[in-house]
mmCIF file of C-alpha atoms in Angstrom:
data_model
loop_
_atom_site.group_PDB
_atom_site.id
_atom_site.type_symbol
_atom_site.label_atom_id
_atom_site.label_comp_id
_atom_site.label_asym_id
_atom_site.label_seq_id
_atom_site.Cartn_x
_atom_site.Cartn_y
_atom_site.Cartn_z
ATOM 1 C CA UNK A 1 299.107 133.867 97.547
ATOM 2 C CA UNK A 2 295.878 135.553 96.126
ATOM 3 C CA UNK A 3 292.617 133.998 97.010
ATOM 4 C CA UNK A 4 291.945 134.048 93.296
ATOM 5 C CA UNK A 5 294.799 131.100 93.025
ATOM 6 C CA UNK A 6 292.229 129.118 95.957
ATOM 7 C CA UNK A 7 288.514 129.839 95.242
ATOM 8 C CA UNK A 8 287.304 129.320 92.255
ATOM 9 C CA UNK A 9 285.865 132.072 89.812
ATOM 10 C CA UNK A 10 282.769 130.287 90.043
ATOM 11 C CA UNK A 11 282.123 130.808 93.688
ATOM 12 C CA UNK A 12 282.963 134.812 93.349
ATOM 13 C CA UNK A 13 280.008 134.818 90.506
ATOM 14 C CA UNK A 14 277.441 132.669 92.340
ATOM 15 C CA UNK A 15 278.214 135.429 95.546
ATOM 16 C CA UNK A 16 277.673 137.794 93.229
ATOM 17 C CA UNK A 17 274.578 136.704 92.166
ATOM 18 C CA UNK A 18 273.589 136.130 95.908
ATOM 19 C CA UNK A 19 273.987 139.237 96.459
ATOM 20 C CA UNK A 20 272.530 141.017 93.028
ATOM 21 C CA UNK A 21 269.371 139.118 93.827
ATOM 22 C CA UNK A 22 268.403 140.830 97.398
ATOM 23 C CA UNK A 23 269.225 143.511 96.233
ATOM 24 C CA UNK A 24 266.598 143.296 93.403
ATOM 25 C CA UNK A 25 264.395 141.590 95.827
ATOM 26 C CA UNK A 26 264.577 144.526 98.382
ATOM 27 C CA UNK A 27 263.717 146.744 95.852
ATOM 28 C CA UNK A 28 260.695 145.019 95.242
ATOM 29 C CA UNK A 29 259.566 144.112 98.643
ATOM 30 C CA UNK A 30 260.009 147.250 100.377
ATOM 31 C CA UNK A 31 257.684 150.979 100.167
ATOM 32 C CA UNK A 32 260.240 152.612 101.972
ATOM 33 C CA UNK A 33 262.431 154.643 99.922
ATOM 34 C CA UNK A 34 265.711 154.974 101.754
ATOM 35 C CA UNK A 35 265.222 150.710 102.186
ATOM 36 C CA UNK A 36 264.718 150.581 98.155
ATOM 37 C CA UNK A 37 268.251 153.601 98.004
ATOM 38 C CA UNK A 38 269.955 150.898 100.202
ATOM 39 C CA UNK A 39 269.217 147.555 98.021
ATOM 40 C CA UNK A 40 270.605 149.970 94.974
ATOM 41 C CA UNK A 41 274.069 150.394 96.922
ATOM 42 C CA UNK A 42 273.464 146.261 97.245
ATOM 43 C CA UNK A 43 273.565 145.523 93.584
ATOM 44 C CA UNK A 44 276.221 148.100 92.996
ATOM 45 C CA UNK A 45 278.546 145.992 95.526
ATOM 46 C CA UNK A 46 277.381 142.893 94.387
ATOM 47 C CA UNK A 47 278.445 144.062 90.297
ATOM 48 C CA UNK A 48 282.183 145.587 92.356
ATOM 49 C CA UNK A 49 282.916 141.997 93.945
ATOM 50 C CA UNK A 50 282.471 140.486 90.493
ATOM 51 C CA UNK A 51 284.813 143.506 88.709
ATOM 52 C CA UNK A 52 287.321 142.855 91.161
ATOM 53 C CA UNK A 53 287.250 139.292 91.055
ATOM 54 C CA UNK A 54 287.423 139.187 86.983
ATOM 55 C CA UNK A 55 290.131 141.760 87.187
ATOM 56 C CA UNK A 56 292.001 139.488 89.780
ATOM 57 C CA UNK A 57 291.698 136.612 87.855
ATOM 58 C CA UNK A 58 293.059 138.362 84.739
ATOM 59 C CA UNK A 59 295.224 140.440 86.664
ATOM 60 C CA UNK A 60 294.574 143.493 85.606
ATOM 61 C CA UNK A 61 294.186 146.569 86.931
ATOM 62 C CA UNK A 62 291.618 148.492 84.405
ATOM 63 C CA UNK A 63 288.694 146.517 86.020
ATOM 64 C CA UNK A 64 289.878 148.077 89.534
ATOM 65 C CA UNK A 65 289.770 151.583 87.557
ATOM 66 C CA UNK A 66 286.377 150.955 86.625
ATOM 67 C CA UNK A 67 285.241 150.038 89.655
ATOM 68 C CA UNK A 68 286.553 152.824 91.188
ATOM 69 C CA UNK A 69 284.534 154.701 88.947
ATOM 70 C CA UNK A 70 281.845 152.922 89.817
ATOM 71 C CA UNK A 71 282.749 154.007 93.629
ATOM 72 C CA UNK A 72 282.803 157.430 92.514
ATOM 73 C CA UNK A 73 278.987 157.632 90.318
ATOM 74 C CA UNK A 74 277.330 155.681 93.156
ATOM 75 C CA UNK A 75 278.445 157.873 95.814
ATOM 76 C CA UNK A 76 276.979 161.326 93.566
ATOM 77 C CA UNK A 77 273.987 159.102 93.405
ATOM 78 C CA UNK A 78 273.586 158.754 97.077
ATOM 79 C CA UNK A 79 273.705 162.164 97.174
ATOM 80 C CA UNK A 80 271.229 163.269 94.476
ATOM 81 C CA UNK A 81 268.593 160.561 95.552
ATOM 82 C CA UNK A 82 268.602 161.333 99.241
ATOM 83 C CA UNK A 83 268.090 165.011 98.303
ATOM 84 C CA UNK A 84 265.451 164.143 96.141
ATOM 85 C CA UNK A 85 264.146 162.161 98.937
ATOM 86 C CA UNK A 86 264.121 165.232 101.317
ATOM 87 C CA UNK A 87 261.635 167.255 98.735
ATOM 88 C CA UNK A 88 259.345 163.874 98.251
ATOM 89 C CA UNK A 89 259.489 163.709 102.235
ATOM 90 C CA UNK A 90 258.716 167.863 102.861
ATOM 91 C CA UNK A 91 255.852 167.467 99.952
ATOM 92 C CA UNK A 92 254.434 164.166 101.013
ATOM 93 C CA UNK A 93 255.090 163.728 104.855
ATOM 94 C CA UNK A 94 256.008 161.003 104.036
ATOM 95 C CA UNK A 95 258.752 158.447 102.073
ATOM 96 C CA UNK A 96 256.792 155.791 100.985
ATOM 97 C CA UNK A 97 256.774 155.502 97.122
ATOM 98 C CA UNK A 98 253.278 154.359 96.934
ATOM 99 C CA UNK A 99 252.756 157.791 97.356
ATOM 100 C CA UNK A 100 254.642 158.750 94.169
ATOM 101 C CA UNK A 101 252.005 157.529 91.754
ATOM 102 C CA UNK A 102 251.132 160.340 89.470
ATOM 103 C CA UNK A 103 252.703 159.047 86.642
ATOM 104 C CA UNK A 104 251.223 156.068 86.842
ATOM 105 C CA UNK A 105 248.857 155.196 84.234
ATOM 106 C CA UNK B 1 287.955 117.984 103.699
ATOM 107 C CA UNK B 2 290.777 120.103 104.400
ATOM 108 C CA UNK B 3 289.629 123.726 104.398
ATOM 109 C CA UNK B 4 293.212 126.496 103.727
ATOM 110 C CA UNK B 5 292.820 129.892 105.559
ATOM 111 C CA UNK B 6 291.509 131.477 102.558
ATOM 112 C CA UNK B 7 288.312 129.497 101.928
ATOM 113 C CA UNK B 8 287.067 129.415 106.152
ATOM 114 C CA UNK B 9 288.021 133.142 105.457
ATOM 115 C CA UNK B 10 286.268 133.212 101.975
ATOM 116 C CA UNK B 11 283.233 131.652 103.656
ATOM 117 C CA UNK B 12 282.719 133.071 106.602
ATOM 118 C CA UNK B 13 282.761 136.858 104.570
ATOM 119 C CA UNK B 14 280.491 135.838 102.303
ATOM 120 C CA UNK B 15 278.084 134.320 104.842
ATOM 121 C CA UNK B 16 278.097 137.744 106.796
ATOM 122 C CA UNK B 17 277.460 139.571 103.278
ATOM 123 C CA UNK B 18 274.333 137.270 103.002
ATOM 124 C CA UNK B 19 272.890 137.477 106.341
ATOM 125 C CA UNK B 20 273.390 140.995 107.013
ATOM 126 C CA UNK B 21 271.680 141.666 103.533
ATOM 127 C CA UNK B 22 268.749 139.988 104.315
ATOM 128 C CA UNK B 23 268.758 141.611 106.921
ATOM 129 C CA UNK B 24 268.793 144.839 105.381
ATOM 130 C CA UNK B 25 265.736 144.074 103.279
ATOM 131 C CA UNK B 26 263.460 142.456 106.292
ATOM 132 C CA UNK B 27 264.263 144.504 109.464
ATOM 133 C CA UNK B 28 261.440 146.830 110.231
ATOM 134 C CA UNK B 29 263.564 150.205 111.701
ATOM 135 C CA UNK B 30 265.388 151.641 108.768
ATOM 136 C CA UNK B 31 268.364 152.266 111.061
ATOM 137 C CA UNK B 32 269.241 148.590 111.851
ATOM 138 C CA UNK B 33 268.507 148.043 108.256
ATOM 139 C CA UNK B 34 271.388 150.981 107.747
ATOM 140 C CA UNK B 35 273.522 149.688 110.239
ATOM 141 C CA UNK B 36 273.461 145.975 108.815
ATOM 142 C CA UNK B 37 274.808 147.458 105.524
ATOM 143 C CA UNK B 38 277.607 148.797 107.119
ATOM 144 C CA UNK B 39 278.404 145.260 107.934
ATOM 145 C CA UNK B 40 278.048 143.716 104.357
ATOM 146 C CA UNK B 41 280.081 146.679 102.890
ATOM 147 C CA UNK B 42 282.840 145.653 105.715
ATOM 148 C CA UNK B 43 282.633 141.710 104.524
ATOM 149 C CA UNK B 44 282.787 143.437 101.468
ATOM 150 C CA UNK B 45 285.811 144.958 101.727
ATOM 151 C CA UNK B 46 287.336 141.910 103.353
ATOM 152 C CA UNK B 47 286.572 140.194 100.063
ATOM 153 C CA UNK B 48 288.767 143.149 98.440
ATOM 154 C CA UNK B 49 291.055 142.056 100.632
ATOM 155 C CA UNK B 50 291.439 138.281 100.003
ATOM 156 C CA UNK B 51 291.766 139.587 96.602
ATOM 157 C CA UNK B 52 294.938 141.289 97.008
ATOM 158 C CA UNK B 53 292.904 145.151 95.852
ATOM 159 C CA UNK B 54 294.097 146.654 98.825
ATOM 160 C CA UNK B 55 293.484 149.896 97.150
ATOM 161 C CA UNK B 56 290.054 149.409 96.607
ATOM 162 C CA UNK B 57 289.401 148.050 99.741
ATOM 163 C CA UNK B 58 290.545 150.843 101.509
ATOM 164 C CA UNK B 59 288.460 153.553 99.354
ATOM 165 C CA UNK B 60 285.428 151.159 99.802
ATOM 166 C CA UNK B 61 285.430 151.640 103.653
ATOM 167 C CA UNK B 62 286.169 155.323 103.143
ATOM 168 C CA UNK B 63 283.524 156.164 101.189
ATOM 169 C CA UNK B 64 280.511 153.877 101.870
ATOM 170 C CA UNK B 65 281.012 153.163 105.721
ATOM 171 C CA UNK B 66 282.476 156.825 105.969
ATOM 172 C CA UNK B 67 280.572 158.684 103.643
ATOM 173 C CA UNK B 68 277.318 157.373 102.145
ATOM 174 C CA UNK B 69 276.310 155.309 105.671
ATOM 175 C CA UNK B 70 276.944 158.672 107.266
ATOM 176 C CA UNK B 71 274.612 160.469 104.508
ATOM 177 C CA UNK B 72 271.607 157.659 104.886
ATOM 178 C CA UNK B 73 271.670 157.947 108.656
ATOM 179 C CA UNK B 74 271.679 162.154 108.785
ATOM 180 C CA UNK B 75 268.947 161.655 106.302
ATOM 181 C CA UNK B 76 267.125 158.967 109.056
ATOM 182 C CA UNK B 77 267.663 161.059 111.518
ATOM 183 C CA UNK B 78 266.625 164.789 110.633
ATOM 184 C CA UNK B 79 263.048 162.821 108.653
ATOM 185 C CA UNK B 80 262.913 160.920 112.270
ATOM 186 C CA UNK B 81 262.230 157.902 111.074
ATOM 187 C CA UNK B 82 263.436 155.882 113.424
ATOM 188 C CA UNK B 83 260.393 153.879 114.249
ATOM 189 C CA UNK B 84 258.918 150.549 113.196
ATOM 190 C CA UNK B 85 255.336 151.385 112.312
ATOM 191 C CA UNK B 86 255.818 151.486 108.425
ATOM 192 C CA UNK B 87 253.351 150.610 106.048
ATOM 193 C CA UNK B 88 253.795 147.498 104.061
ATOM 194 C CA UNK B 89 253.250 145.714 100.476
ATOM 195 C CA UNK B 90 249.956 143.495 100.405
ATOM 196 C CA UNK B 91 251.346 140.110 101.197
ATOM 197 C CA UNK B 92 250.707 138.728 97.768
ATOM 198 C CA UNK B 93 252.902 141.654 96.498
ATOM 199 C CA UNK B 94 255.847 140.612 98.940
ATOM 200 C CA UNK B 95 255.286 137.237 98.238
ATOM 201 C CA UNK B 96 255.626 137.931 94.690
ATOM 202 C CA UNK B 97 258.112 139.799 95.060
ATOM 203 C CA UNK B 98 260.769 137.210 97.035
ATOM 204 C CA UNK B 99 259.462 135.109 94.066
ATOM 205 C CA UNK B 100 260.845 137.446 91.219
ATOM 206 C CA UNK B 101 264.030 138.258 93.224
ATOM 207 C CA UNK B 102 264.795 134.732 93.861
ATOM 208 C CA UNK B 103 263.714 133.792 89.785
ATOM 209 C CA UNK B 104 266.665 135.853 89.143
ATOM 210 C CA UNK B 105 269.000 134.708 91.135
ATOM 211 C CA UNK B 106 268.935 131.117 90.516
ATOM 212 C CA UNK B 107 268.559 132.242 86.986
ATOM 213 C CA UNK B 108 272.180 133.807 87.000
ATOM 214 C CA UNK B 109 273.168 130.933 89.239
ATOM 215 C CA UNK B 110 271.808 128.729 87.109
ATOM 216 C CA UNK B 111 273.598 129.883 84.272
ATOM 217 C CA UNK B 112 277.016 129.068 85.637
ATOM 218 C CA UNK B 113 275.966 124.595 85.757
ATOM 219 C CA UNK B 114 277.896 123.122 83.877
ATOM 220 C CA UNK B 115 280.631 125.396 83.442
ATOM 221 C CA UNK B 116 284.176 124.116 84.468
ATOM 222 C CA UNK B 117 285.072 125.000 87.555
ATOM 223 C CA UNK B 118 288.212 127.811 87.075
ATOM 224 C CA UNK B 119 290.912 128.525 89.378
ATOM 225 C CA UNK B 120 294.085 130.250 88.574
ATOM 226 C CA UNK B 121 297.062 128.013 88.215
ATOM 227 C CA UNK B 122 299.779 129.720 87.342
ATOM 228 C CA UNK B 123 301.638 132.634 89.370
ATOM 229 C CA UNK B 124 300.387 136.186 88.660
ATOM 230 C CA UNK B 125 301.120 139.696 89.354
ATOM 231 C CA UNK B 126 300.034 140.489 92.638
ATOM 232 C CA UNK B 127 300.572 143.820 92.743
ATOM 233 C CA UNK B 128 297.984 145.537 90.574
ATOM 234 C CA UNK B 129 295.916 146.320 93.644
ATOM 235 C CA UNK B 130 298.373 148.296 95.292
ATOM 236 C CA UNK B 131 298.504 152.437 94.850
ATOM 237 C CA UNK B 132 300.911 153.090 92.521
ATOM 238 C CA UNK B 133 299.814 151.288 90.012
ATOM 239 C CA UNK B 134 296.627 151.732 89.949
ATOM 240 C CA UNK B 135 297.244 155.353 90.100
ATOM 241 C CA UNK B 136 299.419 154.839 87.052
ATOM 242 C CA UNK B 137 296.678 153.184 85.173
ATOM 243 C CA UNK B 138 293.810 155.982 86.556
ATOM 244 C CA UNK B 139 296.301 158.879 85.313
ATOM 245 C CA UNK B 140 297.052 157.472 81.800
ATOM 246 C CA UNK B 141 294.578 155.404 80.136
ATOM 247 C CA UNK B 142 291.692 156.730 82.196
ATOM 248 C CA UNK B 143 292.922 160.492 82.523
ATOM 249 C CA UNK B 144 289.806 162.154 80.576
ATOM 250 C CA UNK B 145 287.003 159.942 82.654
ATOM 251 C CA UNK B 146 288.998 160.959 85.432
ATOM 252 C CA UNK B 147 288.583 164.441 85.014
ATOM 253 C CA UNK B 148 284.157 163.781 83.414
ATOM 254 C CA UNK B 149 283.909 162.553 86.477
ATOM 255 C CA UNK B 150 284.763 165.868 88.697
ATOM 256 C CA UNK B 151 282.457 167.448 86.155
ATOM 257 C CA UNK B 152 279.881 164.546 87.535
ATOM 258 C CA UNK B 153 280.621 165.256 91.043
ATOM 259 C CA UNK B 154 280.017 169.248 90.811
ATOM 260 C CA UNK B 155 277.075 168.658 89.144
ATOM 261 C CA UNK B 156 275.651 166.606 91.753
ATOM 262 C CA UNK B 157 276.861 168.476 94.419
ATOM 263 C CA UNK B 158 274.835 171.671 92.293
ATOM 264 C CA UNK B 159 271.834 169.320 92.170
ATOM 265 C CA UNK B 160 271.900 168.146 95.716
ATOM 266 C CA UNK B 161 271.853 171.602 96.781
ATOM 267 C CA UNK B 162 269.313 172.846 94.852
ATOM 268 C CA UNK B 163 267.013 170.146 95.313
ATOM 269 C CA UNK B 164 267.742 170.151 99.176
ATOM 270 C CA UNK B 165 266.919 174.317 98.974
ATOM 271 C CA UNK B 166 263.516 175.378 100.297
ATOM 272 C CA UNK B 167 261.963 176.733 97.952
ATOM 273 C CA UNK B 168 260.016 180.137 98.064
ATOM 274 C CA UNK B 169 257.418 181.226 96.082
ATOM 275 C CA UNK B 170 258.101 184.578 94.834
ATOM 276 C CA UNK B 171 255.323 186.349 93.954
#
């Protein structure tokens, strides 16, 4: 007995959403820029739990691929952006983005 | 109201996922904030679970609680960060900011009144989480972004490198 049988789609979405939303809100709210990586990873999981619950709900397994995928781009992501975030912090002393405003008009 | 397994189970994950995301956004040290991530990915995964993607559930915990959590917290640590003095938005930034945020959200929310509420009646295949077949889907309809996406991961293990590098001015 899947939970998808039990909950309905509905609930997974407005999660979902929950979720998507702080993410976007951290983003916003926060100069930090490993907080504003973080609340990235946060709307990547929140878009997964909605893949997986579609693909439940149809049953099938190429959303699960996909999100896999999706496993597998965020995690060379992570590993770009905190690298990048290592140069801003050895040029800046810093990681706040406010900093990063030279292309700023 | 009689409440099955699944939903207390159902509600109690996805009331862990919300709290602990807040409070990744408003905790001041960057490592609780790190730490309370690890606990939404977990609820996360538990979600997988109910789901019957055991698969998926599985590589979730491996690679963000084993890999990426383990990558933000290095990072933490060697820029010692680890304190709470951190300069903030102007207030009217942050408050505009949670006003944005939650725009959105009861925006997509929003968009789902009125819609009939779906569950799935009849009996499905409840097996399309498990290994094999997802490994039969990955290795035959999804065999060439399969192999893009080692190309991906070199290149952004080259990047990572490079960018990490101190560089030297050569004169």
């Amino acid at each position: 007995m899947s939970a998808i049988q039990i909950i309905p789609l509905n609930w997974y979405i407005t999660l979902s959403a929950i979720l998507f939303g702080m993410g976007v809100m951290g983003v916003l709210f926060r100069r930090n820029t490993i907080i504003i990586l973080m609340c990235i990873e946060l709307m990547l999981n929140a878009v997964n739990l909605l893949l997986v619950a579609f693909s439940a709900h149809h049953s099938n397994a190429q959303a699960q691929v996909f999100v896999f995928f999706i496993m597998a781009v965020a995690a060379a992501e992570v590993a770009v952006g905190l690298a990048i975030l290592m140069m801003i912090y050895r040029n800046t002393k810093s990681t706040d983005v406010n900093f990063l405003n030279k292309l700023k008009w | 109201m009689n409440l099955t397994v699944t939903e207390i189970l159902f509600g109690i994950l996805s009331l862990m996922a919300i709290v602990s995301g807040i409070s990744v956004i408003f905790s001041r040290n960057p490592v609780f904030s790190v730490l309370y991530l690890i606990i939404t990915f977990f609820s996360i995964a538990g979600h997988y679970i109910l789901l019957n993607a055991q698969f998926l559930a599985a590589v979730h915990i491996i690679v963000y609680a084993g890999a990426i959590m383990v990558l933000f917290l290095f990072v933490i640590m060697m820029l010692n960060l680890n304190k709470e003095t951190e300069p903030t938005k102007p207030v009217w930034v942050q408050f505009a900011a949670v006003i944005a945020g939650g725009v959105l959200m009861i925006t997509l929310i929003g968009s789902l009144k009125g819609a009939e509420t779906i569950t799935m009646a009849q009996p499905q295949n409840s097996e399309i989480g498990l290994v094999g077949n997802l490994g039969k889907v990955l290795f035959s309809d999804f065999l060439v972004p399969f192999e893009l996406s080692s190309v991906l991961f070199l290149s952004a293990m080259v990047g990572a490198v490079l960018l990490g590098k101190k560089h030297t001015v050569q004169s």
